[in-house]
C-alpha cells in the first residue's frame, strides 16, 4: 500500500468490523478492513459445524442502526442457524457496499506505532503493508481457537475436524465412528446433530454443563413484523437490562417464595426455552443459595430425561453455580444419550492419554474411531489480539504488557498503545451481553471519538495508566461480587493452560457501563490523554 495513510485500519470483517467500516465512511474517513477469512462474518464464517446457532433470539441478535436493514431482512427462526447468520452478514456487506474496502485472505501479523508520525504501520502475513492513523481491533472475543496438545495427534490415521474451522463444503459423517472432545455450548449444539447419522458417537466430557432447551422454532410472521415495527423501542428497552437483552424479568428473590412456586416459575421458563432461566428470579446470579434452587431444578431435568441414571449422574454439573459459565441452549442434547449409538466418556474417570492411528486412549481403554472432532473452545477475548505482534511507541509489546492478564481502560484502549481501539474487548461488558448491543455502542463511541479528535485538531489519543488501573480494579471488584468467580470458565481464562486467571469482561451491566462511556466522552475524554 502506498500513498496517503488511511484514517483507519480495521482488523476483522465480523459484525464489529462491518459496522466500524460503515460508520467510518459515514463520517468521511478512509478505512480498510483486513480479514483473514475469504468472506465476511467473522466467527459465523468459521464456526460452520452442524447445529451452530445463536443463543440470543435472532430478533435481538442483529443490528438496529439502520431502518433499511431492519426492514429488508427477516429471520426465519427464533434462534437462527449459522448459514442464516452468515447470509445476514453478507446481506449487510452487500447492501452497504462494504466489500470494496475489505481485503480478504489478509491475516494481520504485526502493527507498530511510530511516535514521530503518530501512524500505525500494519503488516499482513502475506507481506501486504498498510499505514493508518488509527487501528481498530474488531477481532471478536471467540475467534482464536484453543486446541489441546494431545500426544500422538500426528499418528492418528483418521479425519481430524475442528468446529472453529469446519469444512466449508460440509462433511458427511454418516456411518462413521466419531469422537467429539468438548461439551461446551459448541459440543452441546453439535452432538445431537452428529448422533443422527454417525455409526457410533463417543462424547468425551471433562466438565458437565448446565443446558436448557432452546425451544427453537420458526419465527412466525406476526412476531417478525412486530419486532420490525418497534425495533428502536425494543433496543432502548434492552439497553436498560444488564445483559442488553430482553428477557422476562421477575423481580422476586428465589428464596422469598415456597418450593412449589419456584418449581412453577422454573418449569414455565423450561417450557418457554432460552437463557431467561438464569434470570427466573432476581438473585440467581448473585446468591449461591438462590442459585442452588435453579441448579437443582436443571439437575432433576437431566435425571428425568436420561434413562440410564449412571449416565445422567455423569452429565450432571454439581460443583459450580448455574450461569457461572455461560448457560448453554440445546435441542435434544440430554436425550441424545438415550440413543444406542452414543456413548459418554467421562474424562474425569478416564482421562485422555494419547492418540494412535486408530483412536484415543482414555484411562486404560482404547476407543476406536475414524474421526475426531475438537470442540474445545477459544483463547477468548485476548487470543486474537495477542496473536498479532503489536508494539507501542516505546517498542513495548502488547503481548508482554498483557502477560499477567489484559488491562484496558473501559475495554476500549490499553495504555501505552495510542490510537489503538478494541471493540467489545476485555474490560467491557462484551460477552456477558447481547453482542450486537455491545458492538453498536463501541463502534459508535469509537467513531464519535475519532470524529471529536479531528474536530479538535488532535492526532493522538491514549488511555492513562492510572485510569486504566482504577478501571481494572473496578472490573475485578465487581466480578468478585458475582458467582462468575465460582467456575473455571473461559471468562476467567481458566480453559487455556497457562493463561492468567483474570475475570475479563465487565460484569457491571450494560446501563451503568454505557452511561459511564458517555460521561467520559462528554467530559472531554476523561482518563485519556489527547495530543
Ligand atoms: P467452551 O465453552 O470453552 O467449551 C469447550 C469444551 O472443551 C469444554 O467442555 C472443555 O472442558 C472442553 N475441553 C477443552 N480442553 C479440553 C481438553 N484438553 N480435554 C478435554 N476437554 C477439553 O467453548 P465452546 O466453543 O463450546 O463455547 C464457547 C462460547 O461460544 C459459548 O459460551 C457461546 O457463547 C458460544 P472444560 O469445561 O474446560 O473442562
Coordinates of C-alpha atoms and ligand atoms in Angstrom, one line a residue:
X1 CA 0.0 0.0 0.0
X2 CA 1.4 3.4 -0.9
X3 CA 0.1 6.9 -0.9
X4 CA -1.6 8.8 1.9
X5 CA -2.1 7.0 5.1
X6 CA -5.6 5.6 5.8
X7 CA -7.6 7.1 8.6
X8 CA -8.5 3.6 9.9
X9 CA -7.3 0.1 9.6
X10 CA -10.0 -2.2 10.9
X11 CA -8.9 -5.8 11.8
X12 CA -11.7 -8.3 11.1
X13 CA -14.8 -8.3 9.0
X14 CA -17.2 -9.8 11.5
X15 CA -20.1 -7.8 12.7
X16 CA -17.9 -5.3 14.6
X17 CA -15.7 -4.7 11.6
X18 CA -18.5 -4.3 9.2
X19 CA -20.3 -1.7 11.2
X20 CA -17.0 0.1 12.0
X21 CA -16.3 0.4 8.3
X22 CA -19.8 1.7 7.6
X23 CA -19.5 4.2 10.4
X24 CA -16.1 5.4 9.3
X25 CA -17.3 6.0 5.8
X26 CA -20.4 7.9 7.1
X27 CA -18.0 10.3 8.8
X28 CA -15.9 10.7 5.7
X29 CA -12.9 8.7 7.0
X30 CA -10.9 6.4 4.7
X31 CA -10.8 2.9 6.0
X32 CA -9.7 -0.6 5.1
X33 CA -10.8 -3.8 6.7
X34 CA -8.2 -6.6 6.9
X35 CA -9.8 -10.0 7.2
X36 CA -8.1 -13.4 7.3
X37 CA -11.1 -15.3 6.0
X38 CA -12.2 -15.1 2.5
X39 CA -15.6 -13.7 3.3
X40 CA -17.4 -11.5 5.9
X41 CA -19.0 -12.9 9.1
X42 CA -16.1 -13.5 11.5
X43 CA -17.0 -16.2 14.0
X44 CA -20.1 -17.0 11.9
X45 CA -17.8 -17.5 8.9
X46 CA -15.6 -20.0 10.6
X47 CA -17.9 -21.9 13.0
X48 CA -19.9 -23.8 10.4
X49 CA -20.4 -27.0 12.3
X50 CA -23.8 -28.7 12.2
X51 CA -26.2 -27.3 14.8
X52 CA -24.4 -23.9 15.1
X53 CA -26.9 -21.3 16.2
X54 CA -27.0 -18.1 18.1
X55 CA -28.1 -18.2 21.7
X56 CA -29.7 -14.8 21.8
X57 CA -33.0 -14.6 19.9
X58 CA -32.5 -13.5 16.3
X59 CA -34.9 -10.6 16.6
X60 CA -32.4 -9.2 19.1
X61 CA -29.2 -10.7 17.7
X62 CA -28.9 -8.1 14.9
X63 CA -28.1 -4.5 14.1
X64 CA -30.5 -1.8 14.8
X65 CA -28.6 1.2 13.4
X66 CA -30.3 1.0 10.0
X67 CA -34.0 1.2 9.3
X68 CA -33.4 -0.3 5.9
X69 CA -31.5 -3.3 7.2
X70 CA -34.3 -4.0 9.7
X71 CA -37.0 -3.6 7.0
X72 CA -35.4 -5.8 4.4
X73 CA -34.2 -8.7 6.5
X74 CA -36.5 -11.2 8.1
X75 CA -35.2 -14.0 10.4
X76 CA -36.8 -17.4 9.8
X77 CA -36.2 -18.9 13.2
X78 CA -36.3 -17.9 16.9
X79 CA -32.6 -18.8 17.1
X80 CA -31.2 -18.7 13.6
X81 CA -28.7 -21.2 12.4
X82 CA -25.2 -20.3 11.2
X83 CA -26.0 -20.3 7.5
X84 CA -28.7 -17.7 8.0
X85 CA -26.5 -15.5 10.3
X86 CA -23.7 -15.7 7.7
X87 CA -26.2 -14.8 5.0
X88 CA -27.2 -11.8 7.1
X89 CA -23.5 -10.7 7.3
X90 CA -23.3 -11.0 3.5
X91 CA -26.5 -9.1 3.1
X92 CA -25.2 -6.3 5.2
X93 CA -21.9 -6.2 3.4
X94 CA -23.6 -6.1 0.0
X95 CA -26.4 -3.6 1.0
X96 CA -23.9 -1.2 2.4
X97 CA -21.4 -1.8 -0.4
X98 CA -18.7 -2.7 2.1
X99 CA -16.7 -5.3 0.2
X100 CA -14.7 -2.8 -1.9
X101 CA -12.9 -1.7 1.3
X102 CA -12.2 -5.2 2.7
X103 CA -9.0 -7.1 1.9
X104 CA -9.9 -10.8 2.3
X105 CA -7.3 -13.5 3.0
X106 CA -5.3 -10.9 4.7
X107 CA -4.1 -12.0 8.2
X108 CA -2.6 -9.2 10.2
X109 CA 0.8 -10.2 11.6
X110 CA 2.2 -7.0 13.1
X111 CA 1.2 -3.5 14.0
X112 CA 3.7 -0.9 15.2
X113 CA 3.2 2.7 16.2
X114 CA 5.6 5.4 15.1
X115 CA 5.8 8.1 17.7
X116 CA 7.3 10.6 15.2
X117 CA 4.4 10.5 12.8
X118 CA 1.6 9.2 15.0
X119 CA 0.9 6.5 12.5
X120 CA 0.4 2.7 12.7
X121 CA 2.3 0.5 10.3
X122 CA 0.4 -2.7 9.8
X123 CA 1.7 -5.7 8.0
X124 CA -0.1 -8.9 6.9
X125 CA 1.3 -12.4 6.9
X126 CA 1.5 -12.3 3.1
X127 CA 3.6 -9.2 3.1
X128 CA 1.0 -6.6 2.4
X129 CA 1.6 -3.3 4.3
X130 CA -0.8 -0.6 5.4
X131 CA -0.3 2.7 7.2
X132 CA -3.1 4.3 9.2
X133 CA -3.8 6.9 11.9
X134 CA -6.0 4.6 13.9
X135 CA -6.2 0.8 14.2
X136 CA -9.5 -0.8 15.4
X137 CA -9.3 -4.3 16.6
X138 CA -12.6 -5.8 15.6
X139 CA -11.2 -9.3 16.1
X140 CA -14.0 -10.8 18.1
X141 CA -13.9 -12.5 21.5
X142 CA -14.2 -16.0 20.3
X143 CA -12.0 -16.2 17.2
X144 CA -8.8 -17.7 18.3
X145 CA -9.4 -21.5 18.8
X146 CA -7.9 -23.3 21.7
X147 CA -6.7 -26.7 20.7
X148 CA -5.3 -29.0 23.4
X149 CA -2.0 -30.5 22.8
X150 CA -2.8 -34.2 22.8
X151 CA 0.2 -36.6 22.3
X152 CA 0.1 -38.6 19.2
X153 CA -2.2 -36.4 17.1
X154 CA 0.0 -36.8 14.1
X155 CA -0.2 -40.6 14.4
X156 CA -4.0 -40.6 14.0
X157 CA -4.9 -42.0 10.6
X158 CA -8.5 -40.8 10.5
X159 CA -10.1 -37.4 10.0
X160 CA -9.5 -34.5 12.4
X161 CA -12.1 -31.8 12.4
X162 CA -12.3 -28.5 14.3
X163 CA -15.7 -26.9 14.9
X164 CA -14.0 -23.5 14.6
X165 CA -12.8 -24.2 11.1
X166 CA -15.4 -26.6 9.8
X167 CA -15.0 -27.5 6.1
X168 CA -17.0 -25.0 4.0
X169 CA -18.5 -27.7 1.8
X170 CA -19.6 -29.6 4.9
X171 CA -18.6 -33.1 5.8
X172 CA -20.6 -36.3 5.8
X173 CA -20.0 -38.3 8.9
X174 CA -22.8 -40.8 8.3
X175 CA -21.7 -44.4 9.1
X176 CA -18.5 -43.2 10.8
X177 CA -17.1 -43.7 14.3
X178 CA -16.7 -40.3 15.7
X179 CA -15.3 -38.9 18.9
X180 CA -16.2 -35.3 20.0
X181 CA -13.9 -33.7 22.5
X182 CA -15.6 -30.9 24.4
X183 CA -19.1 -30.3 25.8
X184 CA -19.4 -26.6 25.9
X185 CA -22.0 -24.7 24.0
X186 CA -20.5 -25.8 20.7
X187 CA -20.3 -29.5 21.6
X188 CA -23.9 -29.3 23.0
X189 CA -25.2 -28.0 19.7
X190 CA -23.1 -30.3 17.6
X191 CA -23.5 -33.7 19.4
X192 CA -27.3 -34.2 18.7
X193 CA -26.7 -33.5 15.0
X194 CA -23.8 -35.9 14.6
X195 CA -25.6 -38.6 16.6
X196 CA -28.3 -38.7 13.9
X197 CA -26.0 -40.2 11.3
X198 CA -22.8 -41.4 12.9
X199 CA -22.5 -45.1 13.3
X200 CA -21.1 -44.5 16.8
X201 CA -20.5 -41.3 18.6
X202 CA -18.2 -41.0 21.6
X203 CA -18.7 -37.8 23.7
X204 CA -15.6 -37.0 25.6
X205 CA -16.6 -34.8 28.5
X206 CA -14.3 -33.2 31.0
X207 CA -16.8 -31.0 32.8
X208 CA -20.6 -31.4 32.6
X209 CA -22.5 -28.3 31.6
X210 CA -25.9 -26.8 32.5
X211 CA -28.0 -26.6 29.5
X212 CA -31.6 -25.6 29.0
X213 CA -33.9 -26.2 25.9
X214 CA -33.7 -23.6 23.3
X215 CA -37.2 -24.5 22.0
X216 CA -36.2 -23.2 18.7
X217 CA -39.0 -22.8 16.2
X218 CA -39.8 -21.0 13.0
X219 CA -40.4 -17.3 13.6
X220 CA -44.0 -16.5 12.8
X221 CA -44.7 -13.6 10.6
X222 CA -46.6 -11.7 13.2
X223 CA -43.7 -11.8 15.7
X224 CA -41.2 -10.8 13.0
X225 CA -43.4 -7.9 11.9
X226 CA -44.0 -6.8 15.5
X227 CA -40.2 -6.5 16.0
X228 CA -39.6 -4.7 12.8
X229 CA -42.3 -2.2 13.8
X230 CA -40.7 -1.5 17.1
X231 CA -37.1 -2.3 16.9
X232 CA -35.8 1.0 18.2
X233 CA -38.1 0.9 21.3
X234 CA -37.1 -2.7 21.9
X235 CA -33.4 -2.0 21.7
X236 CA -33.8 1.0 24.0
X237 CA -35.5 -1.3 26.5
X238 CA -32.8 -3.9 26.0
X239 CA -30.2 -1.3 27.0
X240 CA -31.9 -0.9 30.3
X241 CA -31.1 -4.5 31.1
X242 CA -27.7 -5.7 32.5
X243 CA -27.2 -8.1 29.6
X244 CA -28.6 -5.8 26.9
X245 CA -31.2 -8.5 26.2
X246 CA -34.9 -8.5 26.7
X247 CA -35.9 -11.4 28.9
X248 CA -39.0 -11.7 31.1
X249 CA -38.0 -10.1 34.3
X250 CA -39.0 -11.4 37.7
X251 CA -38.2 -9.0 40.5
X252 CA -38.5 -11.5 43.3
X253 CA -35.9 -13.5 45.2
X254 CA -35.9 -17.2 44.7
X255 CA -35.7 -17.5 48.4
X256 CA -38.8 -15.4 49.0
X257 CA -41.2 -17.9 47.6
X258 CA -42.0 -21.5 48.6
X259 CA -40.7 -24.6 46.7
X260 CA -43.9 -25.1 44.7
X261 CA -43.9 -21.5 43.4
X262 CA -40.2 -21.8 42.5
X263 CA -40.9 -25.0 40.6
X264 CA -43.8 -23.4 38.8
X265 CA -41.6 -20.5 37.7
X266 CA -38.7 -22.7 36.6
X267 CA -41.0 -25.1 34.8
X268 CA -42.6 -22.2 32.9
X269 CA -39.2 -21.0 31.8
X270 CA -38.1 -24.5 30.9
X271 CA -41.1 -24.9 28.7
X272 CA -40.6 -21.5 27.2
X273 CA -36.9 -22.2 26.5
X274 CA -33.8 -20.0 26.3
X275 CA -31.4 -18.3 28.7
X276 CA -34.2 -16.5 30.6
X277 CA -33.8 -19.3 33.1
X278 CA -30.8 -17.5 34.6
X279 CA -33.0 -14.5 35.5
X280 CA -36.0 -16.5 36.6
X281 CA -35.6 -14.8 39.9
X282 CA -33.6 -11.7 40.7
X283 CA -30.9 -13.3 42.9
X284 CA -29.9 -16.4 40.9
X285 CA -26.7 -14.8 39.6
X286 CA -25.7 -13.2 43.0
X287 CA -26.7 -15.6 45.8
X288 CA -25.4 -19.1 46.0
X289 CA -28.3 -20.4 47.9
X290 CA -30.8 -18.9 45.4
X291 CA -28.7 -20.3 42.6
X292 CA -28.8 -23.7 44.1
X293 CA -32.6 -23.8 43.6
X294 CA -32.3 -23.4 39.8
X295 CA -29.3 -25.7 39.6
X296 CA -31.2 -28.4 41.4
X297 CA -34.2 -27.9 39.0
X298 CA -32.0 -28.4 36.0
X299 CA -30.2 -31.4 37.6
X300 CA -33.6 -33.0 38.2
X301 CA -34.5 -32.4 34.5
X302 CA -31.3 -34.2 33.4
X303 CA -32.2 -37.2 35.7
X304 CA -35.7 -37.2 34.2
X305 CA -34.5 -37.1 30.6
X306 CA -31.6 -39.5 30.6
X307 CA -32.8 -43.1 31.2
X308 CA -29.5 -44.6 32.5
X309 CA -29.0 -42.9 35.9
X310 CA -25.3 -43.7 35.8
X311 CA -25.0 -41.6 32.6
X312 CA -27.4 -38.9 34.0
X313 CA -25.1 -38.5 37.0
X314 CA -22.1 -38.2 34.9
X315 CA -23.8 -35.5 32.8
X316 CA -24.9 -33.5 35.9
X317 CA -22.9 -30.5 37.0
X318 CA -22.5 -30.4 40.7
X319 CA -19.6 -28.2 41.6
X320 CA -20.3 -24.8 40.2
X321 CA -23.3 -22.5 40.0
X322 CA -25.7 -22.4 37.0
X323 CA -24.8 -19.4 34.8
X324 CA -21.2 -19.1 36.2
X325 CA -20.2 -20.5 32.9
X326 CA -22.3 -19.2 30.0
X327 CA -25.6 -21.2 30.0
X328 CA -25.9 -23.5 27.1
X329 CA -29.1 -23.8 25.0
X330 CA -29.8 -27.1 23.4
X331 CA -32.1 -29.0 21.1
X332 CA -32.3 -32.6 22.5
X333 CA -28.9 -32.7 24.0
X334 CA -29.6 -34.8 27.1
X335 CA -32.0 -37.0 25.1
X336 CA -29.1 -37.9 22.7
X337 CA -27.6 -40.0 25.5
X338 CA -30.6 -42.4 25.3
X339 CA -29.5 -43.4 21.8
X340 CA -27.8 -46.8 21.3
X341 CA -25.1 -45.3 19.1
X342 CA -24.0 -42.7 21.6
X343 CA -21.5 -43.3 24.5
X344 CA -20.5 -40.8 27.1
X345 CA -16.8 -41.0 28.1
X346 CA -16.3 -39.3 31.4
X347 CA -12.8 -37.9 31.2
X348 CA -12.7 -37.3 35.0
X349 CA -12.7 -41.1 35.4
X350 CA -10.8 -41.9 32.2
X351 CA -8.6 -39.0 31.2
X352 CA -7.3 -38.7 27.6
X353 CA -3.9 -40.3 27.3
X354 CA -2.7 -40.2 23.7
X355 CA -3.8 -40.9 20.2
X356 CA -2.7 -43.6 17.9
X357 CA -3.5 -44.5 14.3
X358 CA -6.9 -46.0 15.2
X359 CA -8.2 -43.9 18.0
X360 CA -7.8 -42.5 21.5
X361 CA -6.5 -44.0 24.8
X362 CA -8.8 -43.0 27.7
X363 CA -7.8 -44.3 31.1
X364 CA -6.9 -47.9 30.4
X365 CA -9.3 -48.2 27.5
X366 CA -8.9 -47.5 23.8
X367 CA -11.7 -46.0 21.7
X368 CA -11.6 -47.0 18.0
X369 CA -12.7 -44.1 15.9
X370 CA -12.1 -42.8 12.4
X371 CA -13.0 -39.2 13.1
X372 CA -12.1 -36.8 15.9
X373 CA -13.8 -33.5 16.4
X374 CA -12.3 -30.8 18.5
X375 CA -15.0 -28.6 20.1
X376 CA -12.5 -27.4 22.7
X377 CA -13.3 -23.6 22.8
X378 CA -11.3 -20.5 22.4
X379 CA -8.5 -18.4 23.8
X380 CA -11.3 -16.0 24.5
X381 CA -11.2 -12.2 24.4
X382 CA -7.4 -11.8 24.2
X383 CA -6.2 -14.6 21.9
X384 CA -6.9 -12.8 18.6
X385 CA -5.3 -9.6 19.8
X386 CA -2.1 -11.1 21.3
X387 CA -1.6 -13.3 18.2
X388 CA -0.6 -10.1 16.5
X389 CA 2.8 -8.6 17.3
X390 CA 1.6 -5.1 18.4
X391 CA 4.3 -2.7 19.5
X392 CA 3.7 0.8 21.0
X393 CA 5.8 4.0 20.6
X394 CA 8.5 2.9 23.0
X395 CA 8.8 -0.5 21.4
X396 CA 7.0 -2.4 24.2
X397 CA 4.8 -5.2 23.1
X398 CA 1.1 -5.6 23.9
X399 CA 1.5 -9.3 24.3
X400 CA 4.1 -8.7 27.1
X401 CA 2.0 -5.9 28.7
X402 CA -0.9 -8.4 28.9
X403 CA 1.2 -11.3 30.1
X404 CA -0.3 -11.2 33.6
X405 CA -3.8 -10.6 32.1
X406 CA -5.4 -7.9 29.9
X407 CA -5.5 -4.4 31.2
X408 CA -7.7 -1.8 29.5
X409 CA -9.5 1.4 30.2
X410 CA -13.2 0.8 29.7
X411 CA -12.2 -2.1 27.4
X412 CA -11.7 0.4 24.6
X413 CA -8.0 1.2 24.8
X414 CA -4.9 -0.1 26.5
X415 CA -2.3 2.3 28.0
X416 CA 0.9 2.6 26.0
X417 CA -0.8 2.0 22.7
X418 CA -2.1 5.2 21.3
X419 CA -4.8 5.3 18.6
X420 CA -5.5 1.6 19.0
X421 CA -9.1 0.8 19.8
X422 CA -10.7 -2.5 20.7
X423 CA -14.3 -3.4 20.0
X424 CA -16.0 -5.2 22.9
X425 CA -12.7 -6.4 24.3
X426 CA -11.7 -7.4 27.8
X427 CA -12.8 -4.9 30.4
X428 CA -16.1 -4.1 28.7
X429 CA -19.4 -6.0 29.1
X430 CA -18.8 -7.8 25.8
X431 CA -19.5 -11.5 26.1
X432 CA -21.8 -11.0 29.1
X433 CA -24.3 -9.2 26.8
X434 CA -26.2 -9.5 23.6
X435 CA -23.1 -8.9 21.5
X436 CA -24.8 -6.7 18.9
X437 CA -25.8 -4.2 21.6
X438 CA -22.1 -4.0 22.8
X439 CA -20.8 -3.9 19.2
X440 CA -23.0 -1.0 18.2
X441 CA -22.2 1.0 21.4
X442 CA -18.4 0.6 21.0
X443 CA -18.4 1.3 17.3
X444 CA -20.4 4.4 17.8
X445 CA -18.3 5.5 20.7
X446 CA -15.0 5.0 18.7
X447 CA -16.4 6.7 15.6
X448 CA -17.5 9.7 17.7
X449 CA -14.2 9.8 19.4
X450 CA -12.2 9.9 16.2
X451 CA -14.5 12.5 14.9
X452 CA -14.0 14.6 18.0
X453 CA -10.3 14.3 17.7
X454 CA -10.5 15.5 14.1
X455 CA -12.7 18.4 15.1
X456 CA -10.3 19.4 17.9
X457 CA -7.2 19.1 15.7
X458 CA -5.9 16.2 17.7
X459 CA -3.9 13.3 16.1
X460 CA -3.5 11.1 19.1
X461 CA -5.4 9.6 22.0
X462 CA -4.1 7.2 24.6
X463 CA -5.6 5.7 27.8
X464 CA -4.0 7.0 31.0
X465 CA -2.3 4.3 33.0
X466 CA -3.8 5.5 36.3
X467 CA -7.4 5.5 34.8
X468 CA -6.7 2.0 33.4
X469 CA -5.5 0.7 36.8
X470 CA -8.6 2.1 38.5
X471 CA -10.8 0.6 35.9
X472 CA -9.1 -2.8 36.1
X473 CA -9.5 -2.8 39.9
X474 CA -13.2 -1.9 39.5
X475 CA -13.7 -4.7 36.9
X476 CA -12.2 -7.2 39.4
X477 CA -14.1 -5.8 42.3
X478 CA -17.5 -6.1 40.5
X479 CA -16.7 -9.6 39.3
X480 CA -15.7 -10.7 42.9
X481 CA -19.3 -9.9 44.0
X482 CA -20.7 -12.3 41.4
X483 CA -21.0 -16.1 41.1
X484 CA -18.9 -15.9 37.9
X485 CA -15.8 -16.4 40.0
X486 CA -17.0 -19.9 41.1
X487 CA -16.5 -21.7 37.8
X488 CA -13.4 -22.5 35.8
X489 CA -14.7 -20.7 32.7
X490 CA -13.3 -19.1 29.6
X491 CA -14.5 -15.7 31.0
X492 CA -11.6 -16.3 33.5
X493 CA -9.1 -17.7 31.1
X494 CA -9.3 -21.0 33.0
X495 CA -9.8 -23.1 29.9
X496 CA -6.4 -22.2 28.4
X497 CA -3.4 -23.8 30.1
X498 CA -1.1 -21.1 31.5
X499 CA -3.5 -18.2 30.8
X500 CA -3.7 -15.9 33.8
X501 CA -6.9 -16.2 35.8
X502 CA -8.5 -12.8 35.5
X503 CA -12.2 -12.2 35.0
X504 CA -12.0 -10.4 31.7
X505 CA -15.4 -9.0 30.9
X506 CA -17.0 -6.2 32.9
X507 CA -19.9 -7.6 35.0
X508 CA -21.3 -4.2 36.0
X509 CA -24.1 -4.4 33.3
X510 CA -25.0 -2.5 30.2
X511 CA -26.8 0.5 31.6
X512 CA -24.1 1.6 34.0
X513 CA -21.3 0.9 31.5
X514 CA -23.0 2.7 28.6
X515 CA -23.7 5.7 30.9
X516 CA -20.1 5.8 32.0
X517 CA -18.7 5.7 28.5
X518 CA -21.0 8.6 27.5
X519 CA -20.0 10.6 30.6
X520 CA -16.3 10.0 29.9
X521 CA -16.7 11.3 26.3
X522 CA -18.8 14.3 27.4
X523 CA -16.1 15.2 30.0
X524 CA -13.5 15.7 27.2
X525 CA -12.4 12.0 27.2
X526 CA -11.6 11.9 30.9
X527 CA -9.0 9.3 31.6
X528 CA -7.4 9.6 28.2
X529 CA -4.6 11.9 27.1
X530 CA -5.2 13.7 23.8
X531 CA -2.3 15.0 21.7
Ligands
LIG1 P1 -16.2 -23.8 25.8 O1 -17.4 -23.4 26.4 O2 -14.9 -23.3 26.3 O3 -16.2 -25.4 25.8 C1 -15.0 -26.1 25.4 C2 -15.2 -27.6 25.9 O4 -14.0 -28.3 25.5 C3 -15.4 -27.7 27.4 O5 -16.3 -28.8 27.6 C4 -14.0 -28.1 27.8 O6 -14.0 -28.8 29.0 C5 -13.5 -28.9 26.7 N1 -12.1 -29.0 26.6 C6 -11.2 -28.0 26.5 N2 -9.9 -28.5 26.5 C7 -10.0 -29.8 26.7 C8 -9.1 -30.9 26.9 N3 -7.8 -30.6 26.8 N4 -9.6 -32.1 27.1 C9 -10.9 -32.3 27.2 N5 -11.8 -31.4 27.0 C10 -11.4 -30.2 26.8 O7 -16.2 -23.5 24.2 P2 -17.4 -23.6 23.2 O8 -16.9 -23.4 21.8 O9 -18.2 -24.8 23.5 O10 -18.3 -22.3 23.6 C11 -17.8 -21.0 23.6 C12 -18.8 -20.0 23.5 O11 -19.3 -19.9 22.1 C13 -20.1 -20.2 24.3 O12 -20.1 -19.9 25.6 C14 -21.1 -19.4 23.5 O13 -21.0 -18.1 23.8 C15 -20.6 -19.5 22.1 P3 -13.8 -28.0 30.5 O14 -15.2 -27.4 30.7 O15 -12.8 -26.9 30.2 O16 -13.5 -29.0 31.4

